[in-house]
Each structure stands twice: as C-alpha cells, then as structure tokens.
JSON list of C-alpha atoms in Angstrom, two decimals:
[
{"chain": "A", "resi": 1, "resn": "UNK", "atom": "CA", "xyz": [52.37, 169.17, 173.25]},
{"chain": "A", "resi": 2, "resn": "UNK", "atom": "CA", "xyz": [50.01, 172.23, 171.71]},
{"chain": "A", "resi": 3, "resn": "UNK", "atom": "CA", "xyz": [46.88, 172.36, 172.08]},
{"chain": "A", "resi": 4, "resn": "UNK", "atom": "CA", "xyz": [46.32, 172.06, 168.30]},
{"chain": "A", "resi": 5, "resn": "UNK", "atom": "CA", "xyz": [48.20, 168.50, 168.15]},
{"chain": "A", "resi": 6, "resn": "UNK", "atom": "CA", "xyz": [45.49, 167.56, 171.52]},
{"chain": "A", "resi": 7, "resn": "UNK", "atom": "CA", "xyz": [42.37, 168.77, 169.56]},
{"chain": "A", "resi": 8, "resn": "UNK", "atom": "CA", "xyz": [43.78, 166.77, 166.34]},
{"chain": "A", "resi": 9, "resn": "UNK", "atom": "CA", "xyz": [44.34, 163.52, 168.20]},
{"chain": "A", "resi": 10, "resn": "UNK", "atom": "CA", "xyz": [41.05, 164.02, 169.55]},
{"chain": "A", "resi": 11, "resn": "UNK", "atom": "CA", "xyz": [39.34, 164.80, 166.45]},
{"chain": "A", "resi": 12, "resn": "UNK", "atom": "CA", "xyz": [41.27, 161.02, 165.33]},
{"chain": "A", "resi": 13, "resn": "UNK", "atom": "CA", "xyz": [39.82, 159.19, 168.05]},
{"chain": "A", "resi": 14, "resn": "UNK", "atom": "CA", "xyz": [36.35, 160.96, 168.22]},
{"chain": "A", "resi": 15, "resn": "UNK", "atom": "CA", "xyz": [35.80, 160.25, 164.39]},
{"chain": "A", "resi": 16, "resn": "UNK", "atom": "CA", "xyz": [36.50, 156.23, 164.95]},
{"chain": "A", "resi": 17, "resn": "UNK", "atom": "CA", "xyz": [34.36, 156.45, 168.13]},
{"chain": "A", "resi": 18, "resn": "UNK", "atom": "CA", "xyz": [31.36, 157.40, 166.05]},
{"chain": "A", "resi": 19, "resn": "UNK", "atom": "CA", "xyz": [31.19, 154.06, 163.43]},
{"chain": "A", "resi": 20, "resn": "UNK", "atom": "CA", "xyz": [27.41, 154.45, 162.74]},
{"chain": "A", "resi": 21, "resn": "UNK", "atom": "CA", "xyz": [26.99, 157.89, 161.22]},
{"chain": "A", "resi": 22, "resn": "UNK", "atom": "CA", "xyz": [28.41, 157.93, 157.50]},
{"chain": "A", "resi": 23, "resn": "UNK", "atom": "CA", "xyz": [29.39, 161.33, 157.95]},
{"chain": "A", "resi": 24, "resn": "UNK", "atom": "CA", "xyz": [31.29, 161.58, 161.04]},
{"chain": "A", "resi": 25, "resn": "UNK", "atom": "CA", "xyz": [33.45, 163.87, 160.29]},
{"chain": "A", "resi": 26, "resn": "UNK", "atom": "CA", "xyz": [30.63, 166.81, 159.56]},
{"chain": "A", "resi": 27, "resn": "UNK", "atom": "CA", "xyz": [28.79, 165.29, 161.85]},
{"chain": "A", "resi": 28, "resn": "UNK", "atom": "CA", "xyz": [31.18, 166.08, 165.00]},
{"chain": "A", "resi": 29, "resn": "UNK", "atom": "CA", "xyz": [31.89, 169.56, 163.75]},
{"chain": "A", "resi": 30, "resn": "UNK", "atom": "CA", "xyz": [32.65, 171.86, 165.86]},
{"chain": "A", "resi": 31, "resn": "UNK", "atom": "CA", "xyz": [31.97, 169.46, 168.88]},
{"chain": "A", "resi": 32, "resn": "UNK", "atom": "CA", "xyz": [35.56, 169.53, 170.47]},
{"chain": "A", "resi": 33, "resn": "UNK", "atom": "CA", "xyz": [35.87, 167.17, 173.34]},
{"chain": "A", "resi": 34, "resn": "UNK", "atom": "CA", "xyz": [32.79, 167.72, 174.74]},
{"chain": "A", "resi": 35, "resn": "UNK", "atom": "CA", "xyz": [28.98, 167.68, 173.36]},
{"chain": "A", "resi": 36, "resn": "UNK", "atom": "CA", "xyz": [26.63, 169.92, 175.67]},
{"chain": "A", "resi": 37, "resn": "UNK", "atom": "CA", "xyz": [22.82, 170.25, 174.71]},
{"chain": "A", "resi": 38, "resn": "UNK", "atom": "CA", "xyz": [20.35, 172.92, 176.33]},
{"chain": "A", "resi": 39, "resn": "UNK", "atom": "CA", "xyz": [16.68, 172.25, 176.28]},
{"chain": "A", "resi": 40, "resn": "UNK", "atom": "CA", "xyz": [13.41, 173.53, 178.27]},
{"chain": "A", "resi": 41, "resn": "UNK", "atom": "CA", "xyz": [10.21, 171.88, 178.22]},
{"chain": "A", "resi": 42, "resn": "UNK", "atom": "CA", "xyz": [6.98, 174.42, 177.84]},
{"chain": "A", "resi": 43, "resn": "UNK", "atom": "CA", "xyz": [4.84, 171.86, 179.15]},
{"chain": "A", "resi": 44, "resn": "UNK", "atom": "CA", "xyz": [6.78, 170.61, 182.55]},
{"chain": "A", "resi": 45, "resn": "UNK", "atom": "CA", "xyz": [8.91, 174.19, 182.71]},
{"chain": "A", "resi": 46, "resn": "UNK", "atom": "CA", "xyz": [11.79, 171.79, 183.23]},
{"chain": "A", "resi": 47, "resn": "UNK", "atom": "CA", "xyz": [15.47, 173.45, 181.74]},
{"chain": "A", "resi": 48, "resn": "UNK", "atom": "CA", "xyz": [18.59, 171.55, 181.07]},
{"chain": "A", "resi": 49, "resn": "UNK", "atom": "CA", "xyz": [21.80, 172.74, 179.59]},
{"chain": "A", "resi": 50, "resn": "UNK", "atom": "CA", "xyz": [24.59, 169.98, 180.43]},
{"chain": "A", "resi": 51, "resn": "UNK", "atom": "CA", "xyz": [27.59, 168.18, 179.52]},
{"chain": "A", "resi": 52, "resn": "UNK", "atom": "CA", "xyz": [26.56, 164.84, 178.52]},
{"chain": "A", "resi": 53, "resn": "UNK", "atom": "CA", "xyz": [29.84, 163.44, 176.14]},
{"chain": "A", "resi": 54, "resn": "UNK", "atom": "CA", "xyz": [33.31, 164.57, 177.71]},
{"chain": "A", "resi": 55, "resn": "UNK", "atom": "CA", "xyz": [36.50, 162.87, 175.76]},
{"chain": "A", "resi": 56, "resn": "UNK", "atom": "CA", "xyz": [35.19, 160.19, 174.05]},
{"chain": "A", "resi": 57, "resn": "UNK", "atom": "CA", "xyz": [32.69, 159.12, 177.28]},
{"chain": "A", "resi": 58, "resn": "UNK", "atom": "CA", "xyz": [28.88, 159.97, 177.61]},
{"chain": "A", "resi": 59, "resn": "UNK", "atom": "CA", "xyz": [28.24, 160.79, 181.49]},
{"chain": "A", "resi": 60, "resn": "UNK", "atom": "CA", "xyz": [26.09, 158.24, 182.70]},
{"chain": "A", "resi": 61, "resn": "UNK", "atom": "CA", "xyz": [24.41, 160.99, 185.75]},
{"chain": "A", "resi": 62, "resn": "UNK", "atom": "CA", "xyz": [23.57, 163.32, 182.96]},
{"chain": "A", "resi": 63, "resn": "UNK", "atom": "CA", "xyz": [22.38, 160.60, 180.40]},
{"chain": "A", "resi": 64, "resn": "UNK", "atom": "CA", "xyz": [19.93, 159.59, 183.50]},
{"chain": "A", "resi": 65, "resn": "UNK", "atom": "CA", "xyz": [19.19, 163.39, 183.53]},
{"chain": "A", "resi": 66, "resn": "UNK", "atom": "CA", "xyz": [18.52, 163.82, 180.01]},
{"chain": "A", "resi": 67, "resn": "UNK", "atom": "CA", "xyz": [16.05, 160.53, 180.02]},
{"chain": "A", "resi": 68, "resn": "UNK", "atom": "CA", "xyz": [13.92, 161.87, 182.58]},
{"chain": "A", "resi": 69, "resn": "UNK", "atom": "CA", "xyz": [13.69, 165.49, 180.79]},
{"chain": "A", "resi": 70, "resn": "UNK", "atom": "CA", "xyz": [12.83, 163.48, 177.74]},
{"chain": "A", "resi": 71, "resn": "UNK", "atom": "CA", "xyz": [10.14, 161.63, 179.46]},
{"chain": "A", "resi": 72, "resn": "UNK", "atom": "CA", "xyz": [6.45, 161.20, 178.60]},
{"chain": "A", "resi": 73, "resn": "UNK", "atom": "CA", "xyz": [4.99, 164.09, 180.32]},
{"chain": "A", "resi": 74, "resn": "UNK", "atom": "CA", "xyz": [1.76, 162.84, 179.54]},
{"chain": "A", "resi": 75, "resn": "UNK", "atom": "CA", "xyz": [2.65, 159.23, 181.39]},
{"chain": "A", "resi": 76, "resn": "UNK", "atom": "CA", "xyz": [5.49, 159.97, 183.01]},
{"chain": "A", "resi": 77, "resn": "UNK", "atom": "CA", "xyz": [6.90, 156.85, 181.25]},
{"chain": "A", "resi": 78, "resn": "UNK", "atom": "CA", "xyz": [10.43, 157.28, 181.31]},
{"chain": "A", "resi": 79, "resn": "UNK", "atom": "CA", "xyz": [12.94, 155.50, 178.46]},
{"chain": "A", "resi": 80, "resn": "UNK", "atom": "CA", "xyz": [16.55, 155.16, 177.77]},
{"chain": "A", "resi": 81, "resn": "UNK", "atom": "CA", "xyz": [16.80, 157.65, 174.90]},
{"chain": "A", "resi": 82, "resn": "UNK", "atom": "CA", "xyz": [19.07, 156.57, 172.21]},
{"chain": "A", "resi": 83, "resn": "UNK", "atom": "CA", "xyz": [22.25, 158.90, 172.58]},
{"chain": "A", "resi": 84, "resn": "UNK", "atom": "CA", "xyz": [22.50, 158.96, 168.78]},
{"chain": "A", "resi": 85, "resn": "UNK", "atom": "CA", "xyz": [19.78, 161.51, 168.13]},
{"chain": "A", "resi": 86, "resn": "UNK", "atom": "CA", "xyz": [20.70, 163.42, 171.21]},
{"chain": "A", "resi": 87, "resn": "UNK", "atom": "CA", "xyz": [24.33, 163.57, 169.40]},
{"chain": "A", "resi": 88, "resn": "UNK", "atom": "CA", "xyz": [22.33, 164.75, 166.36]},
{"chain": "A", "resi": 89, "resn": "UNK", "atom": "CA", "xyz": [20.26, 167.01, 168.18]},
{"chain": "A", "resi": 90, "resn": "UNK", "atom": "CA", "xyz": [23.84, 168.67, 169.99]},
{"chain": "A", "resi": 91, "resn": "UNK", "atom": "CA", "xyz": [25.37, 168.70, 166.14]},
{"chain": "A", "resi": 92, "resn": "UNK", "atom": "CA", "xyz": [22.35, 170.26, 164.51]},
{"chain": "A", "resi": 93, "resn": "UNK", "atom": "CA", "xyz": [22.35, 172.89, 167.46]},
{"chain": "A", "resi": 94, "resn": "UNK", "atom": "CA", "xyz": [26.26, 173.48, 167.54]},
{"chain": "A", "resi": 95, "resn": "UNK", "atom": "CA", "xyz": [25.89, 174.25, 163.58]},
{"chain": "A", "resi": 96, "resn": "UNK", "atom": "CA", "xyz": [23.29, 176.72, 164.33]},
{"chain": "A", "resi": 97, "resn": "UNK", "atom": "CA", "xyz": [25.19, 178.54, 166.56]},
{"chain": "A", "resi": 98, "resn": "UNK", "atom": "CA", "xyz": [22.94, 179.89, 168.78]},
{"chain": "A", "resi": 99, "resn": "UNK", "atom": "CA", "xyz": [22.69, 180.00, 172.60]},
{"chain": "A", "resi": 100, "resn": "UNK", "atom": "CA", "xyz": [19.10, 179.40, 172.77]},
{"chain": "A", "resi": 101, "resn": "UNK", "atom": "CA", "xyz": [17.89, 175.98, 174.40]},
{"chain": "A", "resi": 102, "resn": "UNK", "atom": "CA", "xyz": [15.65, 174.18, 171.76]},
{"chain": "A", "resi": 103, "resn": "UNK", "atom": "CA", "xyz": [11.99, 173.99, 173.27]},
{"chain": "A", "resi": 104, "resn": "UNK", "atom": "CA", "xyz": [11.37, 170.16, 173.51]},
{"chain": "A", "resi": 105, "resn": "UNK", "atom": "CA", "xyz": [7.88, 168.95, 172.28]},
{"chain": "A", "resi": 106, "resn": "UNK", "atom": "CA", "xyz": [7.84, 165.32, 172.42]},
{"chain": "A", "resi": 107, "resn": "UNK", "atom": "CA", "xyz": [10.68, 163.18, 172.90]},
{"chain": "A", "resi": 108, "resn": "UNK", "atom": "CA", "xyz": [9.94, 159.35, 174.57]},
{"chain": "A", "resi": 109, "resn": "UNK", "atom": "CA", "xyz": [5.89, 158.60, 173.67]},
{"chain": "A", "resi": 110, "resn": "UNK", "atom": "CA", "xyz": [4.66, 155.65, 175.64]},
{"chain": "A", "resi": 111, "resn": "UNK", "atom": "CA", "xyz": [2.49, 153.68, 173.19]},
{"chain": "A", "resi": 112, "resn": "UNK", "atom": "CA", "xyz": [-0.70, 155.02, 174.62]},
{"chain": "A", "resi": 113, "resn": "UNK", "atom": "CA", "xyz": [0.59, 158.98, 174.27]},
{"chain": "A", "resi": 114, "resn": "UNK", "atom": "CA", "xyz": [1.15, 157.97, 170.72]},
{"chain": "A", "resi": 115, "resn": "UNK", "atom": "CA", "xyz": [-1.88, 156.25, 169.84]},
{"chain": "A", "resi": 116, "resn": "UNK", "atom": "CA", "xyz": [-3.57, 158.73, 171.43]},
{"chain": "A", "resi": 117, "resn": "UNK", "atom": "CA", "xyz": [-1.97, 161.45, 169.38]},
{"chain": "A", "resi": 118, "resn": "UNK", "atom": "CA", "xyz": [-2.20, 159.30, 166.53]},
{"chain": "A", "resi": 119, "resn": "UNK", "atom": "CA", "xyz": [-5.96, 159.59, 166.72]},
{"chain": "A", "resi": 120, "resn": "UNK", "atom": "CA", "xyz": [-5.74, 163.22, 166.57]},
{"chain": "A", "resi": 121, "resn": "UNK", "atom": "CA", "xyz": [-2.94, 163.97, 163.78]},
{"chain": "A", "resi": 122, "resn": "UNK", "atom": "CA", "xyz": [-2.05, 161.72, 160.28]},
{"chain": "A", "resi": 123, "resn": "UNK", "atom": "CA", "xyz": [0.88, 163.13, 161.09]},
{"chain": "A", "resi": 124, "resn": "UNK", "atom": "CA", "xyz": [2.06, 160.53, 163.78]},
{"chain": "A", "resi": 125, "resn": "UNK", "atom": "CA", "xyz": [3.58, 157.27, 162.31]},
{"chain": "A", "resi": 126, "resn": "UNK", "atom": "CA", "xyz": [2.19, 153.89, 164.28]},
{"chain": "A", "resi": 127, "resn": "UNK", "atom": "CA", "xyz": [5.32, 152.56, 164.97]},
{"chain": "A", "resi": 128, "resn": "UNK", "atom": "CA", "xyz": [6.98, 156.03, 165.73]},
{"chain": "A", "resi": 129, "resn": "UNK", "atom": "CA", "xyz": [10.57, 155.86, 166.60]},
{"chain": "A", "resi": 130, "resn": "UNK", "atom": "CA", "xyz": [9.67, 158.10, 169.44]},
{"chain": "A", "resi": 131, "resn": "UNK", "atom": "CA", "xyz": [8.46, 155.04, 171.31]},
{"chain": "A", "resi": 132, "resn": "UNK", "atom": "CA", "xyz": [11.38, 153.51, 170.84]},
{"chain": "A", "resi": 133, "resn": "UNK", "atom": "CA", "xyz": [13.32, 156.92, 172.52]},
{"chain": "A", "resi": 134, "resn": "UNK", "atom": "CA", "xyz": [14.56, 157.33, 169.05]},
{"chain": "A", "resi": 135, "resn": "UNK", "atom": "CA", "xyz": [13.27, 160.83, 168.30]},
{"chain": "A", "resi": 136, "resn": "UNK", "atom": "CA", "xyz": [12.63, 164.09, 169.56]},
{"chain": "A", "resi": 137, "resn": "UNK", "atom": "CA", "xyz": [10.44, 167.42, 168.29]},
{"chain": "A", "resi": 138, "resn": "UNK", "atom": "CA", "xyz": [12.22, 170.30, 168.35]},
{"chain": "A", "resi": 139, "resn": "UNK", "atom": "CA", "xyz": [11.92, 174.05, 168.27]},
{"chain": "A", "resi": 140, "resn": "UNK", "atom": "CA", "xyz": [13.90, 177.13, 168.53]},
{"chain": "A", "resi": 141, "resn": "UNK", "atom": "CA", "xyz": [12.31, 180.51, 168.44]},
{"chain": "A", "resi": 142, "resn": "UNK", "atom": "CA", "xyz": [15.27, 182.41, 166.39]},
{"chain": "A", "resi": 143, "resn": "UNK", "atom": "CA", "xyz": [15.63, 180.08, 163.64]},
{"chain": "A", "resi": 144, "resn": "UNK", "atom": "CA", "xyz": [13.52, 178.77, 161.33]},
{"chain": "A", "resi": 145, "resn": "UNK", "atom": "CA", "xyz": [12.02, 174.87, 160.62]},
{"chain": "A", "resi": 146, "resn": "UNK", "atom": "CA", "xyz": [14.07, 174.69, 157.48]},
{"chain": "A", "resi": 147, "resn": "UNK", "atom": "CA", "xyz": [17.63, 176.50, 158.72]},
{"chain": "A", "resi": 148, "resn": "UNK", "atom": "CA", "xyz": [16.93, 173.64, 161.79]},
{"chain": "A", "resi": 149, "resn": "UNK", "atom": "CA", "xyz": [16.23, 170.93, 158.97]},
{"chain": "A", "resi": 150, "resn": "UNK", "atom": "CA", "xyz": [18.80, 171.82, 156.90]},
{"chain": "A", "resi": 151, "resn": "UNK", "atom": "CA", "xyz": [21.86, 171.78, 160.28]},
{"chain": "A", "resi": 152, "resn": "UNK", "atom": "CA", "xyz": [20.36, 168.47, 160.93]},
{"chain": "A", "resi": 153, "resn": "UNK", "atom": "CA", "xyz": [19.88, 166.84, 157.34]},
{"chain": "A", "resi": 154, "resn": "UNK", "atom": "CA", "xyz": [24.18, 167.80, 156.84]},
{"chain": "A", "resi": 155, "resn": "UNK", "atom": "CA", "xyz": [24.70, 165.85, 159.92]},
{"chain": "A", "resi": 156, "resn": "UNK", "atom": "CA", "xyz": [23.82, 163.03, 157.88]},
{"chain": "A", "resi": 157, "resn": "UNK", "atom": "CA", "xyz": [22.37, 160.89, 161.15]},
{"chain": "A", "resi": 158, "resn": "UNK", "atom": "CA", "xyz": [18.97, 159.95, 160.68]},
{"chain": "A", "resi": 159, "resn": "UNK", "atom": "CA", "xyz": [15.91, 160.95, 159.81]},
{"chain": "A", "resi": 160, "resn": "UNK", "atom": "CA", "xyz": [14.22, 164.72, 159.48]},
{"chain": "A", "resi": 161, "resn": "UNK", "atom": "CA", "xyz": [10.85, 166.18, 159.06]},
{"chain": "A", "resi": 162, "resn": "UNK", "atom": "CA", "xyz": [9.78, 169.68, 158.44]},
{"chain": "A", "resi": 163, "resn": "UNK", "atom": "CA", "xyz": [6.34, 170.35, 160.19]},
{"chain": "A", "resi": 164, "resn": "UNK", "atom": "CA", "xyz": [6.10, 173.70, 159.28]},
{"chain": "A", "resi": 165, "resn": "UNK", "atom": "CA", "xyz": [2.37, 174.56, 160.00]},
{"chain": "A", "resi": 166, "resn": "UNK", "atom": "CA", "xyz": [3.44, 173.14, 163.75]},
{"chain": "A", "resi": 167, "resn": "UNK", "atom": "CA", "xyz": [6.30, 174.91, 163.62]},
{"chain": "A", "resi": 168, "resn": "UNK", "atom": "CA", "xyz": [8.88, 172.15, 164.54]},
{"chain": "A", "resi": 169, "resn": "UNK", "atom": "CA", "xyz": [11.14, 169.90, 163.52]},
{"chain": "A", "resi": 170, "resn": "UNK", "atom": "CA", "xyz": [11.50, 166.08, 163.92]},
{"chain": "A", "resi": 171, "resn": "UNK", "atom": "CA", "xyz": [15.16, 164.46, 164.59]},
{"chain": "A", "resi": 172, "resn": "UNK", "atom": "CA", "xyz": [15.66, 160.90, 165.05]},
{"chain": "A", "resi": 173, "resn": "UNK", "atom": "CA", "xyz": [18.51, 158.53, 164.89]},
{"chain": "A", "resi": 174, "resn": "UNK", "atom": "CA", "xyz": [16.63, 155.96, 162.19]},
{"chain": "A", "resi": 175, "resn": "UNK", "atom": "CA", "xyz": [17.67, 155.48, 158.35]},
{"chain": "A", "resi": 176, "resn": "UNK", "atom": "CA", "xyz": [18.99, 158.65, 156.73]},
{"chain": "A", "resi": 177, "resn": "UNK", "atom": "CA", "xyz": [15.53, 160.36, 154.84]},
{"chain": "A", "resi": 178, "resn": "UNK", "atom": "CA", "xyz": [13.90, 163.43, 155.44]},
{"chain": "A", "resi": 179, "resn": "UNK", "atom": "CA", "xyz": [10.07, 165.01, 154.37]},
{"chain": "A", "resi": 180, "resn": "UNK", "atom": "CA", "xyz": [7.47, 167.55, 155.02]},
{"chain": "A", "resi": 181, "resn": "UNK", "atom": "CA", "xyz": [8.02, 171.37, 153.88]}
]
C-alpha cells in the first residue's frame, strides 16, 4: 500500500467524519491525519502547540489541555470548548501557513467576564458564543486581520469578525456569517 492510497483513504473517512461543516472538504485542507494548533496567552504567558485530532480521534488529555488554556483568565472558569472552532481555528492557521502560535485573547467568558466587558465595549454580543466555549479572539503578529478573516471565512465553519481597530479576529463555530472591517 503507498502512502498516497493511505492519505486518500484517509482524506475519505476524514471528510464523512466532519458532517457539520458544508465545506469539508476545504475545510480539512491540508490537515492530513492529524490537526495540531499552537497558541500563547499574553495575559497568563501560558504556550501550547499540540496534537489534539490524530486519525479520525480528538485526544481527550490534550482536549483537557486546550480547555484549561482557553479558560477565563479573569475567573478562572474553565469550559468544555467546542472542538469545532478549535478545528476552524487549526484550518484557518494551516491555510496561513505560518509557524507562529496565534496570541489568544479571549476564548471561554464566564457570564460575569462578559457582562463585564460588555459594559465597556458595544462590541460584545449579550449572549456571546464565547460563554458557551464557542469562540475564540485571535491574533497573529505576521498576518493581517483580513488575510486571518479571509483563511477562516473559506473554511466555511462558522462565524467571523474583523476587529480591526483591536487588531483581532473573532472565530466561532455558530451559523456561517461574518462582519466588521
């Protein structure tokens, strides 16, 4: 068996794994049979850069990992984060192609981190997905807020927002829209 007829079968069976996005197939682009994502948190000076997806399984170790790095800093509140915008956020990266870890701003909110920033900013929705662990606000220093929009509006996943002024970019795993400039 070569190694092209492996990575096709694989390709078969990673494209029905993934139901819920309408387009798998750009969506897993270039993901082979693993999905990695790399992340450091200004605010905690946490770093991650793991395997989290290997052949068609999400590791449930680095999943736990990846919830607590996503935590509420703020609270400390910790959530299950919903493995479809991490997928997104792996995708949007891998069609990048860079090496640098995104910078995480904000990914879980407890409802008081969110009503608190709510007070401060029009910019944060009341029933924000990232209370839910549905979303995460993302930067990379080498690429712009719309070349990151734009990777993650082709995967087709969810929802995007351009916050230029802030310099970041909003991914979540909710209906298919994006805004801002």
């Amino acid at each position: 068996m070569t190694r092209r007829s492996v990575l096709g079968a694989f390709a078969a069976t990673a494209i029905a794994a993934a139901p819920t996005f309408a387009n798998a197939a750009g969506f897993l682009r270039g993901a082979g049979d693993i999905r990695r994502i790399k992340m450091y948190s200004g605010r905690t000076g946490e770093r991650i850069d793991m395997i989290y997806w290997i052949e068609g399984n999400y590791i449930k170790d680095a999943v736990s990992e990846l919830n607590y790095f996503m935590r509420d800093w703020r609270t400390d509140g910790v959530k299950s984060m919903d493995l479809r915008t991490v997928d997104i956020m792996a995708a949007s990266h891998n069609l990048l192609d860079v090496s640098e870890p995104y910078m995480l701003l904000s990914g879980y909110r407890s409802p008081q981190t969110n009503a608190m920033l709510r007070s401060r900013s029009r910019g944060v929705a009341k029933n924000s997905l990232h209370m839910r662990g549905q979303a995460a606000d993302l930067r990379l220093a080498s690429r712009s807020v719309n070349q990151m929009a734009r990777a993650a509006i082709a995967c087709n996943g969810g929802g995007v927002g351009r916050y230029s002024g802030s310099n970041f970019v909003h991914m979540d795993c909710g209906q298919v829209r994006n805004w801002g400039g």
